[in-house]
mmCIF file of C-alpha atoms in Angstrom:
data_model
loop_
_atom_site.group_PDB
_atom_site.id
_atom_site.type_symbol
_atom_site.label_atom_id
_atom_site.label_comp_id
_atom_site.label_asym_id
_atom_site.label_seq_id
_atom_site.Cartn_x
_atom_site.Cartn_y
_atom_site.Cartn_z
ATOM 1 C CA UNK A 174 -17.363 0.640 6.448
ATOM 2 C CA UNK A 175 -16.158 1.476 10.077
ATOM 3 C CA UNK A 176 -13.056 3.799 10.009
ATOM 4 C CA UNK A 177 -9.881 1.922 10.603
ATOM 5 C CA UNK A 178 -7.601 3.216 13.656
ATOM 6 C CA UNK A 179 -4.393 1.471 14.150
ATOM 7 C CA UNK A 180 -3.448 0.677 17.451
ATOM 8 C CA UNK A 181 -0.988 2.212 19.823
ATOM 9 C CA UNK A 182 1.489 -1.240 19.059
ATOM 10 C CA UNK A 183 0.861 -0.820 15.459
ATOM 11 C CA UNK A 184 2.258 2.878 15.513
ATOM 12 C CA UNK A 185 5.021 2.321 17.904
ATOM 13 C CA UNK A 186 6.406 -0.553 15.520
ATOM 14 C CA UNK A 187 6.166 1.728 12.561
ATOM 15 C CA UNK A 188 7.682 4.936 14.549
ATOM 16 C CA UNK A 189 10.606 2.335 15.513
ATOM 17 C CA UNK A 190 11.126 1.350 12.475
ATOM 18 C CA UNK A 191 11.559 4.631 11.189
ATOM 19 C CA UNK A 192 13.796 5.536 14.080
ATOM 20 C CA UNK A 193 15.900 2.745 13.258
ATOM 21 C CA UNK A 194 16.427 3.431 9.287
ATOM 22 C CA UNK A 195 17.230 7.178 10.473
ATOM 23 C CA UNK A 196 19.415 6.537 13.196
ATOM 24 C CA UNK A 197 21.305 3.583 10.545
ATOM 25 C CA UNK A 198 21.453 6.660 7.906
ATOM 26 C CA UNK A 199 23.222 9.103 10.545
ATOM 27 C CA UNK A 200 25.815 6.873 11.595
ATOM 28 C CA UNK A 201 26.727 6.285 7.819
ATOM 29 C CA UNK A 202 26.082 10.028 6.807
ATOM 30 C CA UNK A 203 28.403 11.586 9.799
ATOM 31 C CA UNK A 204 30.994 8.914 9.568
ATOM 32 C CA UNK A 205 31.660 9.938 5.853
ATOM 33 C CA UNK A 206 31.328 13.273 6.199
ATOM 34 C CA UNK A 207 33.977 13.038 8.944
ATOM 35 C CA UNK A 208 36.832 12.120 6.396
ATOM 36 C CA UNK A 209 36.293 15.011 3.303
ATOM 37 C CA UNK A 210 35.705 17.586 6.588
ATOM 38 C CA UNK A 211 38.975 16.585 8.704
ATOM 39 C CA UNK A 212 41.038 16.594 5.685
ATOM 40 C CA UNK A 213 40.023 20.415 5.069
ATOM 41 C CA UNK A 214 40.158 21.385 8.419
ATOM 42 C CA UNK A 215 43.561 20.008 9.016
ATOM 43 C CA UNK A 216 44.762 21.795 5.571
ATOM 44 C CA UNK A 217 43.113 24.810 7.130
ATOM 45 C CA UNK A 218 45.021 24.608 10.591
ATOM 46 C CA UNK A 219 42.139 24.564 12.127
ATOM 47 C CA UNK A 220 42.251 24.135 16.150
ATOM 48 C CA UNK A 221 41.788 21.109 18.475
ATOM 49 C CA UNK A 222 38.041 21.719 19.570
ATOM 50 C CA UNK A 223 36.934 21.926 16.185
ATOM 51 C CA UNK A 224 38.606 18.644 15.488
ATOM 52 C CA UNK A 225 36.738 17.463 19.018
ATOM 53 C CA UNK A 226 33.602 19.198 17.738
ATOM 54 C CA UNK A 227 33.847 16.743 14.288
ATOM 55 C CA UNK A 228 34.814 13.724 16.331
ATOM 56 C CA UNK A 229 31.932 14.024 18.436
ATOM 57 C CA UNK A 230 29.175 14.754 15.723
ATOM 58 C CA UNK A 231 30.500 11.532 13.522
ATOM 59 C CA UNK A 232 31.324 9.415 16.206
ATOM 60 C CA UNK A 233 28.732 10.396 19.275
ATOM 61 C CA UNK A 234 25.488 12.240 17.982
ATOM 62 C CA UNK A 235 23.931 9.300 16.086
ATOM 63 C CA UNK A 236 23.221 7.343 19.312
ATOM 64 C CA UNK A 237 22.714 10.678 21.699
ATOM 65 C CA UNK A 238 20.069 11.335 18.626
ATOM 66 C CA UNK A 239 18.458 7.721 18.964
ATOM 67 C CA UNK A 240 18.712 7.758 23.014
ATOM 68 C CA UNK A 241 16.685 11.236 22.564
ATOM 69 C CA UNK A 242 13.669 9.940 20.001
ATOM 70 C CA UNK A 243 13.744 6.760 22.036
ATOM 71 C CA UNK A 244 13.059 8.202 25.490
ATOM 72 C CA UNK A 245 10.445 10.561 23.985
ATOM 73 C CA UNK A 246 6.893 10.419 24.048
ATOM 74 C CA UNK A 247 6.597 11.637 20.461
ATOM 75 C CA UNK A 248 9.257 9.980 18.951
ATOM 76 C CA UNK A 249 9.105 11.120 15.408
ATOM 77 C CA UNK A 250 8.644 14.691 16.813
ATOM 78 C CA UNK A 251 12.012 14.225 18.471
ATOM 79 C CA UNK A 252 13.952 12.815 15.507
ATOM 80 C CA UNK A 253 12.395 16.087 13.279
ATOM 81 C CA UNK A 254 13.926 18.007 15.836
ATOM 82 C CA UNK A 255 17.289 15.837 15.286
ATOM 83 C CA UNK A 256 17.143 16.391 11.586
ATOM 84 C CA UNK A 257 17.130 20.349 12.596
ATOM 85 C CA UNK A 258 20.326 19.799 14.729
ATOM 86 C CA UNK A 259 21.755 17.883 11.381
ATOM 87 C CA UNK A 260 20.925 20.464 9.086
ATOM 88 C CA UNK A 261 22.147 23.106 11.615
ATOM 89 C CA UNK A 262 25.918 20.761 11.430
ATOM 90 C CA UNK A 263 25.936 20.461 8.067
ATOM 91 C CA UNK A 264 25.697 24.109 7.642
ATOM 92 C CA UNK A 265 28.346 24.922 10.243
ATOM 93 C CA UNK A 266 30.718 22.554 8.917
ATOM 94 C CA UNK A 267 30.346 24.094 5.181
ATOM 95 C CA UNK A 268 31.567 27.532 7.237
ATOM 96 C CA UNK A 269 34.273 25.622 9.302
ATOM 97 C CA UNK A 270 35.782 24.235 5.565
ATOM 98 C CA UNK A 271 35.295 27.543 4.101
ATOM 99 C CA UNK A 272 32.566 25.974 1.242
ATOM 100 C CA UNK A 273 35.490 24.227 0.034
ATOM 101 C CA UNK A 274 33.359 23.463 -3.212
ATOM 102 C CA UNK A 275 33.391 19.315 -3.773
ATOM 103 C CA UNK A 276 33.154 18.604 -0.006
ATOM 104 C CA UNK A 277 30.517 20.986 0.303
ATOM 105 C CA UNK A 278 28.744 20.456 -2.760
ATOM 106 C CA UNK A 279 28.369 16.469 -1.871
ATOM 107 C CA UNK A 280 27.378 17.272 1.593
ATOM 108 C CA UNK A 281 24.638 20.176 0.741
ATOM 109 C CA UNK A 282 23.242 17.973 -1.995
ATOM 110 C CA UNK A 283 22.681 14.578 0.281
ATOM 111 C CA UNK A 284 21.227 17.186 3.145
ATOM 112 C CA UNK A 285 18.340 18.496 0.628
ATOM 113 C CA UNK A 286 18.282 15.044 -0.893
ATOM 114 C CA UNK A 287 17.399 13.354 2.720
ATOM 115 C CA UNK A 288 15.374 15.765 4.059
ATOM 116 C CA UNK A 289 13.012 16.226 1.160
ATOM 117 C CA UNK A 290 12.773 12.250 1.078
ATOM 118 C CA UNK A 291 11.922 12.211 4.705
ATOM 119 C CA UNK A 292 9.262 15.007 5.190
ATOM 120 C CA UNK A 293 8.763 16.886 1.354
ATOM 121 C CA UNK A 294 8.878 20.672 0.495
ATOM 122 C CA UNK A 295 7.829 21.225 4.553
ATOM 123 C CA UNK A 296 10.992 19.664 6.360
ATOM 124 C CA UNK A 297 13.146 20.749 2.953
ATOM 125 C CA UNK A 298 12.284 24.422 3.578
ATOM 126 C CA UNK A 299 12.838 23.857 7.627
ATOM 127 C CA UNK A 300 16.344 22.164 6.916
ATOM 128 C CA UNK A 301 17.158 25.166 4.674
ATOM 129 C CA UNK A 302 16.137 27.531 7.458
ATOM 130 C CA UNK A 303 18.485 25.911 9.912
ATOM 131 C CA UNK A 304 21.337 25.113 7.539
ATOM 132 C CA UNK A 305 21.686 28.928 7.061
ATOM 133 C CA UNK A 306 21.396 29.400 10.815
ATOM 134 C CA UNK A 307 24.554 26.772 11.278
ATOM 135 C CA UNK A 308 26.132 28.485 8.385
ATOM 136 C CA UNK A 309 25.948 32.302 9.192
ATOM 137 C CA UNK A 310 26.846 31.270 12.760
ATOM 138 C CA UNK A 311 30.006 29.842 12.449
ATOM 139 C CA UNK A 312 30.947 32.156 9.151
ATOM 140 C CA UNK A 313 32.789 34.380 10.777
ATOM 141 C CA UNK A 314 34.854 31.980 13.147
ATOM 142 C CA UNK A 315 36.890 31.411 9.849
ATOM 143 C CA UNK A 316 37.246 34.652 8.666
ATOM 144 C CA UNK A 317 34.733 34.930 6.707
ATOM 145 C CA UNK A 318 37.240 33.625 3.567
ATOM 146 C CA UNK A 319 37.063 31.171 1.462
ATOM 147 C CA UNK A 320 39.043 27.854 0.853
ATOM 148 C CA UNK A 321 38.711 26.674 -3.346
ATOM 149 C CA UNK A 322 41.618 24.067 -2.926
ATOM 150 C CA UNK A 323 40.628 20.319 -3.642
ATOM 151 C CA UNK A 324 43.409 18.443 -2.874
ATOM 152 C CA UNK A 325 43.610 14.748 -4.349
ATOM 153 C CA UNK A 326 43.425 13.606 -0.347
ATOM 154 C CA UNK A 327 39.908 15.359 0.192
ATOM 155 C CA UNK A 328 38.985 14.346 -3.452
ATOM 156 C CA UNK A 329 39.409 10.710 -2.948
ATOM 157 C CA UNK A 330 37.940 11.278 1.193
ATOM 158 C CA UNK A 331 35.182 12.616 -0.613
ATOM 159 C CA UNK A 332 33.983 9.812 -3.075
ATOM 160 C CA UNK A 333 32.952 7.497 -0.525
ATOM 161 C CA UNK A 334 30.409 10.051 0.472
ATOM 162 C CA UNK A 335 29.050 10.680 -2.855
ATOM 163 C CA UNK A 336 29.127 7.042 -3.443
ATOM 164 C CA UNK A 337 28.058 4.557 -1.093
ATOM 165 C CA UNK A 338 25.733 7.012 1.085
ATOM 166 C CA UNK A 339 23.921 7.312 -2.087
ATOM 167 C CA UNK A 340 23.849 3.805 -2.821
ATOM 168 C CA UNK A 341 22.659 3.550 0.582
ATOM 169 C CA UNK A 342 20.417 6.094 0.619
ATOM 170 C CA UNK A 343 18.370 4.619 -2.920
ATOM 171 C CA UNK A 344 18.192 1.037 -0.945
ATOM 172 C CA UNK A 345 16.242 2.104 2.095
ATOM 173 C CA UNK A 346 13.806 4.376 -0.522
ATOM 174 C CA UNK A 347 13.733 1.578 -2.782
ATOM 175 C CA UNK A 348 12.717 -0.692 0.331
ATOM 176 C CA UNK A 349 10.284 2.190 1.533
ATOM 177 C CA UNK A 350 8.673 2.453 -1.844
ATOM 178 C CA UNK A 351 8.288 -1.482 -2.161
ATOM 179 C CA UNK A 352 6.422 -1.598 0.773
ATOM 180 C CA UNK A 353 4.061 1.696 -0.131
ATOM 181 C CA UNK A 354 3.523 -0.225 -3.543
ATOM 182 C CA UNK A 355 2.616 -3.375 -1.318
ATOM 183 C CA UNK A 356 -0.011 -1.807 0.886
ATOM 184 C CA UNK A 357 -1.087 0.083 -1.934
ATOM 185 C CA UNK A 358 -1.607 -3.197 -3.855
ATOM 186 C CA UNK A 359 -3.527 -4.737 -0.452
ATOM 187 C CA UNK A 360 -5.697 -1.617 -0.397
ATOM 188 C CA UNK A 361 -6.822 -1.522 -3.900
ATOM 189 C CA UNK A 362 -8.129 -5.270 -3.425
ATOM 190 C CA UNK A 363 -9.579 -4.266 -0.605
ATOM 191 C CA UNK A 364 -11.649 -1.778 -2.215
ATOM 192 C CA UNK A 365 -12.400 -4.454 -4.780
ATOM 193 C CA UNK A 366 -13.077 -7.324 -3.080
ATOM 194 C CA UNK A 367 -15.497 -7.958 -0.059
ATOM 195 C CA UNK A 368 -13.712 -8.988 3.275
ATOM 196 C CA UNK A 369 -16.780 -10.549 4.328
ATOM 197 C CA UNK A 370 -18.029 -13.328 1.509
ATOM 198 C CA UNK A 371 -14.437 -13.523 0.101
ATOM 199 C CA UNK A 372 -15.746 -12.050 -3.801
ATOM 200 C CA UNK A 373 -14.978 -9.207 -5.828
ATOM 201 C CA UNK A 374 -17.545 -6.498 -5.611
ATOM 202 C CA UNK A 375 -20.219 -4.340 -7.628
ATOM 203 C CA UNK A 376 -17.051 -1.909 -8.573
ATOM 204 C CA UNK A 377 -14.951 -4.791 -9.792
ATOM 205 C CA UNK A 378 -17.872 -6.774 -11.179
ATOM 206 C CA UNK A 379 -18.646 -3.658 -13.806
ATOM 207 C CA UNK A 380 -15.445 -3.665 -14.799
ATOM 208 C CA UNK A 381 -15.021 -7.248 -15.148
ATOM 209 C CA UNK A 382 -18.452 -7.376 -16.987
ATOM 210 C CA UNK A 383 -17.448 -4.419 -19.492
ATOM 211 C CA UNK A 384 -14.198 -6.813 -20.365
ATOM 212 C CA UNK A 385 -16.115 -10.149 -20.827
ATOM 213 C CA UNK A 386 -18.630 -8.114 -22.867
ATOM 214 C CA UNK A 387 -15.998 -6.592 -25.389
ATOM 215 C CA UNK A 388 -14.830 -9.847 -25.737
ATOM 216 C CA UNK A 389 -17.470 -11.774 -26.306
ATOM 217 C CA UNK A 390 -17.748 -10.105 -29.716
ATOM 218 C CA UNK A 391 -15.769 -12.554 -31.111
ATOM 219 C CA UNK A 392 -16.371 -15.333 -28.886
ATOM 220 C CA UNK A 393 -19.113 -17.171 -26.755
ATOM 221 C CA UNK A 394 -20.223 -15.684 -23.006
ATOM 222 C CA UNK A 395 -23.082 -16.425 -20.721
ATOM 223 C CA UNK A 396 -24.030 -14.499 -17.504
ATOM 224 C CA UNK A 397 -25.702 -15.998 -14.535
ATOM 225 C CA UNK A 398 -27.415 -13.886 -12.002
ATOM 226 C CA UNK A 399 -27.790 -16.001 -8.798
ATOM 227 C CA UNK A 400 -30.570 -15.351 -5.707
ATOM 228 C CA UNK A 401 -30.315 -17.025 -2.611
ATOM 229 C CA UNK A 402 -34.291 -18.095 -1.721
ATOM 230 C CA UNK A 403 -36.232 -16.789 0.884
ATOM 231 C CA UNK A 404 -33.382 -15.250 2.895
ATOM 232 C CA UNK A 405 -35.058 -12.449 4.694
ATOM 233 C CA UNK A 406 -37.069 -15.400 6.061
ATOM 234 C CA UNK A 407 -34.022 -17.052 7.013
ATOM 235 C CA UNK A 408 -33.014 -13.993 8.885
ATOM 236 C CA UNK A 409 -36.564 -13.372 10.599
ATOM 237 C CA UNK A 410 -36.902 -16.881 12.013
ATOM 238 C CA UNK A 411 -32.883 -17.441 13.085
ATOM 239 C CA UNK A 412 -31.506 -14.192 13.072
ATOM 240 C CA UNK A 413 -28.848 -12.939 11.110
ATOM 241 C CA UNK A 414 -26.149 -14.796 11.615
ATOM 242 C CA UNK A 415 -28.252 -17.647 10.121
ATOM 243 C CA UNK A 416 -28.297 -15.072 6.976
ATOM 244 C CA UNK A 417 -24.378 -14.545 6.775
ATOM 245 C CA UNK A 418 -23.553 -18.580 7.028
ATOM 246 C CA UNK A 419 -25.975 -19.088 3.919
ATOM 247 C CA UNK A 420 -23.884 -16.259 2.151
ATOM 248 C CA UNK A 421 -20.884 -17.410 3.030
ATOM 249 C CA UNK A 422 -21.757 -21.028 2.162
ATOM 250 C CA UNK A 423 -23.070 -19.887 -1.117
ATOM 251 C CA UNK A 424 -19.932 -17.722 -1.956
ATOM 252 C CA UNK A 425 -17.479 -20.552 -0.751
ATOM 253 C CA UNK A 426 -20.192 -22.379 -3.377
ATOM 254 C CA UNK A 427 -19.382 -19.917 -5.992
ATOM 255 C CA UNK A 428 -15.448 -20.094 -5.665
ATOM 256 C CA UNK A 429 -14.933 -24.062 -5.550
ATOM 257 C CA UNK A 430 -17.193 -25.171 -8.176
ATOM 258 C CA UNK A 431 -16.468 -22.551 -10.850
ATOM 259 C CA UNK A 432 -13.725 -23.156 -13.566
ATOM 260 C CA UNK A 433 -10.907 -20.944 -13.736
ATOM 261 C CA UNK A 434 -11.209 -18.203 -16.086
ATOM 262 C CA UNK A 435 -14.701 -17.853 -14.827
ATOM 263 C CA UNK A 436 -15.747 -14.905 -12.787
ATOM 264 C CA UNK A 437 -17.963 -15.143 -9.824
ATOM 265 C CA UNK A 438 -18.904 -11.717 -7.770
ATOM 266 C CA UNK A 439 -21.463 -10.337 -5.269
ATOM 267 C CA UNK A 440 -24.004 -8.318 -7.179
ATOM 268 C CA UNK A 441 -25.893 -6.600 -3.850
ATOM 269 C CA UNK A 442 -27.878 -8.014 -1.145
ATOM 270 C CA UNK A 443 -28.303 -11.625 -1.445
ATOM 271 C CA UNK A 444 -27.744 -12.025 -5.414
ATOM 272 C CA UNK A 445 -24.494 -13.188 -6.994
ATOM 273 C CA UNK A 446 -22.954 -13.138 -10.254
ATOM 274 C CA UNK A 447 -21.135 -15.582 -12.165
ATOM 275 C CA UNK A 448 -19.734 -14.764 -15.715
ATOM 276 C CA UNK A 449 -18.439 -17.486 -17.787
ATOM 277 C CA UNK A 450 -16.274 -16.773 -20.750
ATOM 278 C CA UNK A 451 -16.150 -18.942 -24.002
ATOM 279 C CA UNK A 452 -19.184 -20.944 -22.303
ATOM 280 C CA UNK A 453 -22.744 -21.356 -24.726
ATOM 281 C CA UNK A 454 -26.272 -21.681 -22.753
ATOM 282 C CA UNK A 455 -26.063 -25.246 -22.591
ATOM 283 C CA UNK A 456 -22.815 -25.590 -21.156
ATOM 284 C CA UNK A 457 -24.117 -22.672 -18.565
ATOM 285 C CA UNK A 458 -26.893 -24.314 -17.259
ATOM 286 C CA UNK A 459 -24.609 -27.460 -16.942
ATOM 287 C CA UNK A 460 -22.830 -25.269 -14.231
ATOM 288 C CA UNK A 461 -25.845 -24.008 -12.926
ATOM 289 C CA UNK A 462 -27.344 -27.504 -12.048
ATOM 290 C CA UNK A 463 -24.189 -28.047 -10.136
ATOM 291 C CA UNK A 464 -24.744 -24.927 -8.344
ATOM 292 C CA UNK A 465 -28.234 -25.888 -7.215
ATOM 293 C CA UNK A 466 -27.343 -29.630 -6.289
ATOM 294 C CA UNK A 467 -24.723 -28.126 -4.047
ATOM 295 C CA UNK A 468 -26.244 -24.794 -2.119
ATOM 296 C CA UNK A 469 -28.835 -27.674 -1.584
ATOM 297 C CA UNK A 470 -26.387 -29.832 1.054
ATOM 298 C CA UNK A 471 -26.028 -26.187 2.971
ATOM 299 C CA UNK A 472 -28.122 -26.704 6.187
ATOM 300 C CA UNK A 473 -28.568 -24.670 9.338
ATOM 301 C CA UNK A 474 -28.368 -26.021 13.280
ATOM 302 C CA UNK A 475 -31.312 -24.110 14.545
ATOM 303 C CA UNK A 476 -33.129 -26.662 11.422
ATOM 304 C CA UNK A 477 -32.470 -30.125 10.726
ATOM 305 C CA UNK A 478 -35.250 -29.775 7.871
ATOM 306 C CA UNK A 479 -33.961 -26.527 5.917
ATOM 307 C CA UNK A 480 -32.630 -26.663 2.689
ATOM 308 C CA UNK A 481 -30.961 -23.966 1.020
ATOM 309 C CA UNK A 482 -31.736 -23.095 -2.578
ATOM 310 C CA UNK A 483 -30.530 -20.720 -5.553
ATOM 311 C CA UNK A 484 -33.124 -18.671 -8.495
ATOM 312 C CA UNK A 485 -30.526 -18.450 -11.613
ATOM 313 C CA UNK A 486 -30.877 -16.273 -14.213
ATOM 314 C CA UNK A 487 -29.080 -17.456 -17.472
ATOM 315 C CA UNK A 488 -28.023 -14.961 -20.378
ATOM 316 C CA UNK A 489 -25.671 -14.895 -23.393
ATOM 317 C CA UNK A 490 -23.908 -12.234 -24.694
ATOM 318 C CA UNK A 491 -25.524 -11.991 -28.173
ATOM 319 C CA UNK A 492 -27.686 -9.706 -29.502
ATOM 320 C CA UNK A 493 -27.081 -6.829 -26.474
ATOM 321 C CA UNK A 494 -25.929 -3.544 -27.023
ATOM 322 C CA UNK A 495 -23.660 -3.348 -23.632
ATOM 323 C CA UNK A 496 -22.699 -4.908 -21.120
ATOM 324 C CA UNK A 497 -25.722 -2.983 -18.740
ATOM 325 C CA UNK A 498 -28.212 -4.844 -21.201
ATOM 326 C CA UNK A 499 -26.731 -7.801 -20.946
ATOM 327 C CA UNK A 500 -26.735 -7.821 -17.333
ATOM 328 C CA UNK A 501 -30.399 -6.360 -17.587
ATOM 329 C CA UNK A 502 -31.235 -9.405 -19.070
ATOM 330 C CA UNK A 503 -29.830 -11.921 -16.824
ATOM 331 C CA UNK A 504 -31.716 -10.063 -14.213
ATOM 332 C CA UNK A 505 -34.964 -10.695 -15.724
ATOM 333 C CA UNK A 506 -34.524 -14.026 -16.391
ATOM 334 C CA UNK A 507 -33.726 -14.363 -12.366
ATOM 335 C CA UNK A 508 -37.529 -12.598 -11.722
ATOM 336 C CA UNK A 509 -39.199 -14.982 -14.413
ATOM 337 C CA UNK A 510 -37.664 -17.889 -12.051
ATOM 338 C CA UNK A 511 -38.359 -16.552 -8.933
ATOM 339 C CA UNK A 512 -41.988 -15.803 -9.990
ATOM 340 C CA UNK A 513 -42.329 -19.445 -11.317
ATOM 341 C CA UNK A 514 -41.730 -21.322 -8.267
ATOM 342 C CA UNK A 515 -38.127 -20.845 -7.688
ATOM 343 C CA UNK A 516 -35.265 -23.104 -7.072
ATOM 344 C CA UNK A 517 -34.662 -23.451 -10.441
ATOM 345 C CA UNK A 518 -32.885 -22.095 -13.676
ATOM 346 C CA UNK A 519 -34.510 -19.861 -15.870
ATOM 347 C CA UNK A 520 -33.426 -17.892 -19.260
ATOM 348 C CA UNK A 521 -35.252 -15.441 -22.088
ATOM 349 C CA UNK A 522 -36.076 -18.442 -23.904
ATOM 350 C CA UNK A 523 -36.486 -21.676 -21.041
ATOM 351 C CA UNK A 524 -36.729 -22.456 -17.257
ATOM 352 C CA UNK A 525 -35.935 -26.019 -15.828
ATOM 353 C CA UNK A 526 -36.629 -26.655 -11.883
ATOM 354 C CA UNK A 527 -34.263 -28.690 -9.469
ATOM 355 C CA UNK A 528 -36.545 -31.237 -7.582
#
């Protein structure tokens, strides 16, 4: 299977995407940590510019921080380096309040939360790194001395932080993680299922086999192991892609004309499998005739006179030890036909041929 390499569209709608769910969280995140932070600083006395300094981190870095990733040619790389310059605020603005101990608290916490959810233990241990930087920078513009008053104006400033950022904050990983489970779900079928005939493969096929098996302990199950005749001459006298329309005739075969709770699968090469729950011998070969009469209407344009036909191998479940014997079996059955003329149905005990 050819390694998959997504295009250059394909990553630039992803990195946007990602640029946009940041650059939505930053405008949230600085705009409530604006309120709990003025309210100390103004119970502080602190001066104008720090005020400015606030006003222009709340109100003006979110889209200076978007402008930057935007016009970059590596724009995650640019928005890592914006989630250094928020760590490095969040730090200095834990000084400038003096670790006033709710305000700071909320605003340490959602830091560590955000940057471990964006990047893991690396970007954590990075954030923490400039945090301290921010912090030990601006420590001693306050005089190094600490402010323990919560008033009931920065408790009730601070609530909206600890409240709807986080509520905001679960969405876009609960939307994130939705979408990992989705392509995680797309990726185990496509690991089980071939992309090419439209059935589930060898690795879902034993599993599916070792199921029907256990349960056919207490209930009926037949096997058929299907060959498609003579296809390597098929492929020597029109090529290949005469080869792939049989297949893919065959499986499309195999999907519309078996019942629902029956199981059809590639085996390898050009045999198939069909198991069919709750279904004796009889009732088996029933769906095998079906089978034959229609892979017989499949015909190819480079020959008006070819006519596609199937070798079936019939088995029930009884009187096997697993589900690799029972399998065995089917398979053997599928040589006896193919040995006896082909284009016909064949098990342990009988073989009937499709004029």
């Amino acid at each position: 299977m050819p390694y998959y390499s997504p295009g250059e569209s394909l990553v630039r709608e992803r990195s946007d995407r990602f640029l946009r769910r940041m650059y939505f969280m930053r405008m949230l995140g600085t705009f409530l940590c604006f309120l709990p932070i003025l309210s100390v600083l103004l119970e502080r006395g602190a001066s104008w510019i720090a005020i400015f300094l606030l006003t222009l981190n709340a109100f003006v870095w979110p889209h200076v921080a978007m402008m930057i990733s935007q016009r970059s040619k590596h724009p995650n790389q640019a928005e890592f380096r914006n989630l250094a310059f928020d760590a490095i605020a969040g730090g200095a603005w834990v000084a400038q309040m003096g670790v006033c101990l709710l305000p700071s608290a909320v605003i340490t916490s959602i830091l560590i939360a955000d940057r471990f959810s964006a990047g893991g233990w690396q970007l954590l241990r990075r954030a923490a790194l400039f945090y301290c930087i921010g912090f030990i920078v601006c420590w001693p513009f306050t005089g190094m001395t600490f402010y323990t008053t919560v008033t009931d104006r920065t408790l009730w400033l601070t609530l909206p932080l600890s409240t709807i950022y986080i509520i905001a904050f679960s969405a876009a990983n609960y939307s994130i993680s939705r979408k990992l489970r989705d392509k995680q779900h797309e990726l185990e079928k496509s690991a089980l299922m071939d992309p090419f005939l439209g059935l589930p493969n060898r690795r879902l096929l034993d599993r599916r086999l070792m199921l029907e098996f256990e349960r056919s302990k207490h209930d009926l199950a037949c096997l058929m192991v299907l060959g498609v005749d003579d296809l390597k001459m098929v492929n020597d006298l029109f090529g290949r892609e005469a080869g792939d329309y049989v297949l893919r005739s065959v499986s499309a075969i195999l999907r519309q004309e078996t019942g629902l709770n029956d199981f059809p699968a590639i085996l390898g090469g050009d045999e198939f499998v069909v198991i069919l729950p709750g279904v004796s011998e009889e009732e088996a070969y029933a769906v095998g005739y079906r089978l034959l009469l229609k892979t017989s209407e499949i015909r190819l344009s480079q020959d008006e006179g070819f006519q596609c036909s199937l070798s079936i191998g019939v088995a029930t479940s009884k009187h096997h030890e697993d589900y690799h014997q029972w399998l065995a079996t089917a398979e053997r059955a599928l040589m006896n036909v193919k040995r006896n003329g082909k284009n016909s149905i064949g098990s342990a005990g009988r073989a009937e041929a499709v004029a």
